[in-house]
Short mmCIF file of N, CA and C in Angstrom, two decimals:
data_model
loop_
_atom_site.label_atom_id
_atom_site.label_comp_id
_atom_site.label_asym_id
_atom_site.label_seq_id
_atom_site.Cartn_x
_atom_site.Cartn_y
_atom_site.Cartn_z
N MET A 1 -6.97 32.13 -20.00
CA MET A 1 -7.53 30.99 -20.83
C MET A 1 -7.68 29.79 -20.12
N TRP A 2 -8.81 29.29 -20.32
CA TRP A 2 -9.12 27.88 -19.65
C TRP A 2 -9.03 26.70 -20.54
N THR A 3 -8.69 25.75 -19.89
CA THR A 3 -8.39 24.46 -20.65
C THR A 3 -9.46 23.46 -20.08
N ASP A 4 -10.16 22.83 -21.18
CA ASP A 4 -11.06 21.76 -20.84
C ASP A 4 -10.46 20.52 -20.39
N LEU A 5 -10.64 20.25 -19.12
CA LEU A 5 -10.14 18.98 -18.61
C LEU A 5 -10.91 17.71 -18.46
N THR A 6 -12.11 18.12 -19.02
CA THR A 6 -13.23 16.88 -18.87
C THR A 6 -12.74 15.56 -19.11
N ALA A 7 -11.99 15.48 -20.31
CA ALA A 7 -11.45 14.04 -20.79
C ALA A 7 -10.59 13.54 -20.01
N LEU A 8 -9.69 14.27 -19.35
CA LEU A 8 -8.64 13.78 -18.37
C LEU A 8 -9.08 13.41 -17.12
N ILE A 9 -10.37 14.20 -16.81
CA ILE A 9 -10.99 13.85 -15.49
C ILE A 9 -11.71 12.55 -15.59
N GLN A 10 -12.44 12.24 -16.84
CA GLN A 10 -13.05 10.89 -17.14
C GLN A 10 -12.03 9.81 -17.05
N ILE A 11 -10.93 9.93 -17.68
CA ILE A 11 -10.02 8.89 -17.58
C ILE A 11 -9.55 8.52 -16.16
N HIS A 12 -9.28 9.59 -15.48
CA HIS A 12 -8.77 9.14 -14.08
C HIS A 12 -9.90 8.64 -13.34
N ASP A 13 -11.17 9.02 -13.56
CA ASP A 13 -12.33 8.63 -12.72
C ASP A 13 -12.44 7.09 -13.20
N ARG A 14 -12.15 6.74 -14.55
CA ARG A 14 -12.36 5.41 -14.96
C ARG A 14 -11.34 4.57 -14.21
N ALA A 15 -10.13 5.13 -14.30
CA ALA A 15 -8.81 4.45 -13.66
C ALA A 15 -9.23 4.02 -12.12
N LEU A 16 -9.85 5.08 -11.36
CA LEU A 16 -10.12 4.80 -10.03
C LEU A 16 -11.15 3.87 -9.94
N TRP A 17 -12.19 3.67 -10.96
CA TRP A 17 -13.37 2.82 -10.80
C TRP A 17 -12.54 1.28 -10.85
N HIS A 18 -11.58 1.44 -11.68
CA HIS A 18 -11.04 -0.03 -11.92
C HIS A 18 -10.17 -0.63 -10.79
N TYR A 19 -9.51 0.64 -10.10
CA TYR A 19 -8.64 0.29 -9.01
C TYR A 19 -9.63 -0.33 -7.91
N ARG A 20 -10.89 0.42 -7.63
CA ARG A 20 -12.12 -0.19 -6.71
C ARG A 20 -12.40 -1.45 -6.92
N GLN A 21 -12.68 -1.56 -8.15
CA GLN A 21 -13.05 -3.15 -8.77
C GLN A 21 -12.12 -4.05 -8.27
N ALA A 22 -10.72 -3.77 -8.62
CA ALA A 22 -9.58 -4.73 -8.31
C ALA A 22 -9.55 -4.90 -6.62
N ILE A 23 -9.90 -3.89 -6.07
CA ILE A 23 -9.97 -4.30 -4.42
C ILE A 23 -11.23 -5.15 -4.20
N ALA A 24 -12.40 -4.91 -4.89
CA ALA A 24 -13.65 -5.65 -4.66
C ALA A 24 -13.34 -7.48 -5.01
N GLU A 25 -12.69 -7.38 -6.13
CA GLU A 25 -12.31 -9.00 -6.55
C GLU A 25 -11.25 -9.26 -5.39
N LEU A 26 -10.37 -8.59 -4.90
CA LEU A 26 -9.41 -9.11 -4.02
C LEU A 26 -10.41 -9.71 -2.80
N LYS A 27 -11.10 -8.84 -2.43
CA LYS A 27 -11.94 -9.22 -1.05
C LYS A 27 -12.50 -10.66 -1.25
N VAL A 28 -12.92 -10.99 -2.52
CA VAL A 28 -13.50 -12.41 -2.78
C VAL A 28 -12.43 -13.39 -3.19
N GLU A 29 -11.14 -13.03 -2.97
CA GLU A 29 -10.24 -13.87 -3.50
C GLU A 29 -10.29 -14.25 -4.80
N ASP A 30 -10.60 -13.27 -5.78
CA ASP A 30 -10.56 -13.40 -7.08
C ASP A 30 -9.59 -12.81 -7.73
N TYR A 31 -8.14 -13.47 -7.40
CA TYR A 31 -6.85 -12.72 -7.95
C TYR A 31 -6.93 -12.61 -9.44
N PRO A 32 -7.31 -13.43 -10.21
CA PRO A 32 -7.18 -13.22 -11.68
C PRO A 32 -8.12 -11.95 -12.04
N GLY A 33 -9.28 -11.94 -11.47
CA GLY A 33 -10.07 -10.74 -11.76
C GLY A 33 -9.50 -9.64 -11.18
N ALA A 34 -8.89 -9.39 -9.98
CA ALA A 34 -8.28 -8.31 -9.54
C ALA A 34 -7.11 -7.82 -10.49
N GLN A 35 -6.21 -8.93 -10.87
CA GLN A 35 -5.36 -8.68 -11.78
C GLN A 35 -5.77 -7.79 -12.85
N ILE A 36 -6.74 -8.25 -13.58
CA ILE A 36 -7.33 -7.60 -14.82
C ILE A 36 -7.82 -6.52 -14.69
N GLN A 37 -8.56 -6.08 -13.30
CA GLN A 37 -8.65 -4.72 -13.07
C GLN A 37 -7.93 -3.80 -12.82
N ILE A 38 -6.74 -4.15 -12.03
CA ILE A 38 -5.72 -3.42 -11.88
C ILE A 38 -4.78 -2.97 -13.07
N GLN A 39 -4.64 -4.04 -13.92
CA GLN A 39 -4.10 -3.80 -15.17
C GLN A 39 -4.76 -2.57 -15.98
N GLN A 40 -6.13 -2.57 -15.95
CA GLN A 40 -6.95 -1.70 -16.61
C GLN A 40 -6.77 -0.19 -15.95
N ALA A 41 -6.55 -0.29 -14.82
CA ALA A 41 -6.20 1.01 -13.83
C ALA A 41 -5.03 1.69 -14.40
N LEU A 42 -4.05 0.70 -14.43
CA LEU A 42 -2.86 1.09 -14.80
C LEU A 42 -2.44 1.80 -16.25
N ALA A 43 -3.34 1.01 -17.19
CA ALA A 43 -3.18 1.12 -18.75
C ALA A 43 -4.14 2.82 -18.82
N LEU A 44 -4.89 3.05 -17.79
CA LEU A 44 -5.55 4.35 -17.95
C LEU A 44 -4.61 5.47 -17.28
N ASP A 45 -4.17 5.27 -16.29
CA ASP A 45 -3.18 6.18 -15.40
C ASP A 45 -2.13 5.33 -14.56
N GLY A 46 -0.92 5.31 -15.43
CA GLY A 46 0.13 4.70 -14.76
C GLY A 46 1.13 5.48 -13.96
N ARG A 47 0.56 6.68 -13.50
CA ARG A 47 1.31 7.48 -12.62
C ARG A 47 0.74 7.47 -11.14
N GLN A 48 -0.14 6.41 -10.86
CA GLN A 48 -0.59 6.51 -9.50
C GLN A 48 0.27 5.14 -8.72
N ALA A 49 0.96 5.60 -7.63
CA ALA A 49 1.65 4.65 -6.89
C ALA A 49 0.75 3.80 -6.36
N ILE A 50 -0.26 4.06 -5.68
CA ILE A 50 -1.35 3.11 -5.24
C ILE A 50 -2.01 2.10 -6.07
N PHE A 51 -1.73 2.32 -7.33
CA PHE A 51 -2.14 1.30 -8.60
C PHE A 51 -1.21 0.30 -8.42
N TYR A 52 0.02 0.79 -8.33
CA TYR A 52 1.33 -0.10 -8.37
C TYR A 52 1.28 -1.12 -7.16
N THR A 53 1.02 -0.35 -6.10
CA THR A 53 1.16 -0.91 -4.69
C THR A 53 0.17 -2.24 -4.88
N LEU A 54 -0.99 -1.92 -5.29
CA LEU A 54 -2.01 -2.85 -5.26
C LEU A 54 -1.81 -4.15 -6.16
N ALA A 55 -1.12 -3.71 -7.48
CA ALA A 55 -0.68 -4.48 -8.28
C ALA A 55 0.36 -5.60 -7.66
N GLY A 56 1.19 -4.88 -7.05
CA GLY A 56 2.04 -5.77 -6.26
C GLY A 56 1.44 -7.09 -5.45
N GLN A 57 0.64 -6.37 -4.70
CA GLN A 57 -0.10 -7.02 -3.58
C GLN A 57 -0.63 -8.19 -4.29
N ILE A 58 -1.29 -7.97 -5.47
CA ILE A 58 -2.17 -9.08 -6.05
C ILE A 58 -1.27 -10.13 -6.67
N SER A 59 0.00 -9.68 -7.33
CA SER A 59 0.97 -10.42 -7.65
C SER A 59 1.60 -11.43 -6.73
N ALA A 60 1.93 -10.85 -5.44
CA ALA A 60 2.26 -11.68 -4.48
C ALA A 60 1.35 -12.57 -3.99
N LEU A 61 0.23 -12.48 -4.18
CA LEU A 61 -0.93 -13.35 -3.76
C LEU A 61 -0.98 -14.62 -4.69
N GLN A 62 -0.56 -14.29 -5.80
CA GLN A 62 -0.66 -15.14 -6.93
C GLN A 62 0.56 -15.79 -6.97
N GLY A 63 1.81 -15.72 -6.09
CA GLY A 63 3.00 -16.22 -6.15
C GLY A 63 3.87 -15.64 -7.12
N GLU A 64 3.45 -14.71 -7.78
CA GLU A 64 4.36 -14.07 -8.69
C GLU A 64 5.20 -13.03 -8.16
N TRP A 65 6.24 -13.39 -7.46
CA TRP A 65 7.22 -12.51 -6.65
C TRP A 65 8.06 -11.54 -7.53
N GLN A 66 8.57 -11.96 -8.52
CA GLN A 66 9.25 -10.93 -9.39
C GLN A 66 8.51 -9.88 -10.04
N LEU A 67 7.42 -10.22 -10.11
CA LEU A 67 6.40 -9.26 -10.73
C LEU A 67 5.85 -8.26 -9.37
N ALA A 68 5.71 -8.95 -8.53
CA ALA A 68 5.29 -8.08 -7.13
C ALA A 68 6.33 -7.11 -6.77
N ILE A 69 7.64 -7.42 -6.82
CA ILE A 69 8.70 -6.65 -6.54
C ILE A 69 8.98 -5.57 -7.59
N THR A 70 8.82 -5.92 -8.85
CA THR A 70 9.03 -4.90 -9.93
C THR A 70 7.74 -3.82 -9.86
N THR A 71 6.84 -4.31 -9.38
CA THR A 71 5.62 -3.20 -9.18
C THR A 71 5.68 -2.40 -7.83
N TRP A 72 6.16 -2.96 -7.03
CA TRP A 72 6.41 -2.33 -5.73
C TRP A 72 7.53 -1.24 -5.65
N LYS A 73 8.62 -1.65 -6.53
CA LYS A 73 9.74 -0.60 -6.79
C LYS A 73 9.19 0.40 -7.69
N GLN A 74 8.22 0.27 -8.46
CA GLN A 74 7.71 1.32 -9.59
C GLN A 74 6.65 2.15 -8.54
N ALA A 75 6.05 1.71 -7.64
CA ALA A 75 5.25 2.30 -6.73
C ALA A 75 6.28 3.44 -5.85
N GLN A 76 7.31 2.69 -5.43
CA GLN A 76 8.64 3.51 -4.70
C GLN A 76 8.86 4.75 -5.48
N ARG A 77 9.37 4.46 -6.87
CA ARG A 77 9.81 5.61 -7.53
C ARG A 77 8.70 6.61 -7.83
N LEU A 78 7.34 6.33 -7.91
CA LEU A 78 6.35 7.41 -8.04
C LEU A 78 6.32 8.03 -6.62
N ASP A 79 6.33 7.27 -5.35
CA ASP A 79 6.09 7.80 -4.33
C ASP A 79 6.93 7.32 -3.30
N PRO A 80 8.29 7.81 -3.22
CA PRO A 80 9.27 7.26 -2.17
C PRO A 80 8.73 7.30 -0.59
N THR A 81 7.56 7.68 -0.50
CA THR A 81 6.88 7.57 0.91
C THR A 81 6.03 6.46 1.03
N ASN A 82 5.52 5.88 -0.04
CA ASN A 82 4.59 4.79 -0.04
C ASN A 82 4.82 3.52 1.15
N PRO A 83 4.06 3.85 2.10
CA PRO A 83 4.46 2.89 3.27
C PRO A 83 4.10 1.25 2.98
N ILE A 84 3.18 1.13 2.11
CA ILE A 84 3.02 -0.34 1.71
C ILE A 84 4.01 -0.95 0.79
N ALA A 85 4.54 -0.16 0.05
CA ALA A 85 5.37 -0.87 -1.09
C ALA A 85 6.63 -0.91 -0.19
N LEU A 86 7.26 -0.06 0.64
CA LEU A 86 8.26 0.03 1.39
C LEU A 86 8.31 -1.06 2.22
N GLN A 87 7.06 -1.23 3.00
CA GLN A 87 7.12 -2.41 4.13
C GLN A 87 7.05 -3.80 3.13
N CYS A 88 6.37 -4.04 2.10
CA CYS A 88 6.56 -5.12 1.52
C CYS A 88 7.91 -5.62 0.95
N LEU A 89 8.70 -4.45 0.48
CA LEU A 89 10.03 -4.84 -0.15
C LEU A 89 10.96 -5.09 1.07
N GLN A 90 10.82 -4.50 2.14
CA GLN A 90 11.58 -4.74 3.40
C GLN A 90 11.52 -6.01 4.01
N LEU A 91 10.24 -6.54 3.78
CA LEU A 91 9.92 -7.85 4.42
C LEU A 91 10.45 -8.87 3.40
N LEU A 92 10.22 -8.62 2.21
CA LEU A 92 10.88 -9.62 1.30
C LEU A 92 12.37 -9.74 1.37
N SER A 93 13.18 -8.45 1.43
CA SER A 93 14.65 -8.36 1.63
C SER A 93 14.87 -9.32 2.82
N ALA A 94 14.25 -9.12 4.10
CA ALA A 94 14.62 -9.77 5.36
C ALA A 94 14.57 -11.17 5.25
N VAL A 95 13.50 -11.81 4.48
CA VAL A 95 13.07 -13.26 4.23
C VAL A 95 14.21 -13.52 3.31
N ALA A 96 14.73 -12.90 2.25
CA ALA A 96 15.70 -13.38 1.43
C ALA A 96 17.26 -13.55 2.15
N GLN A 97 17.44 -12.62 3.17
CA GLN A 97 18.48 -12.79 3.80
C GLN A 97 18.49 -14.01 4.65
N GLN A 98 17.42 -14.40 5.28
CA GLN A 98 17.41 -15.49 6.15
C GLN A 98 17.62 -16.81 5.53
N ASN A 99 17.24 -16.93 4.10
CA ASN A 99 17.32 -18.00 3.35
C ASN A 99 18.79 -17.90 2.75
#
C-alpha cells in the first residue's frame, strides 16, 4: 500500500526555500527580513534543528539574547549533537560566568 507524500514533500520544500531565503537576507544584513523568512520556515516545519539554529543566530544579531537562547535550546532538543547551537550556548554561558 502506497501513501502519497506529495503534499508533505511540497511543505518541506517550501520550508527549505524560506530557510535559504533567510540565509540570503542574513548575508545582506537584513535581519528583520531574515527573521520573517526563518519564522515562515519554522511555521511550515518546526522539526528541523537547523531552522532553530539559524533563528537563534538571527535573534542574537538583533540583540534578542533570550530568544536566541530559547531557540538554540530547542535546536539542541531536536538534535543534541548540533554543533552550532551547542557552541553558541557554551559561549554565552562562558560570557555570563565572567560577568
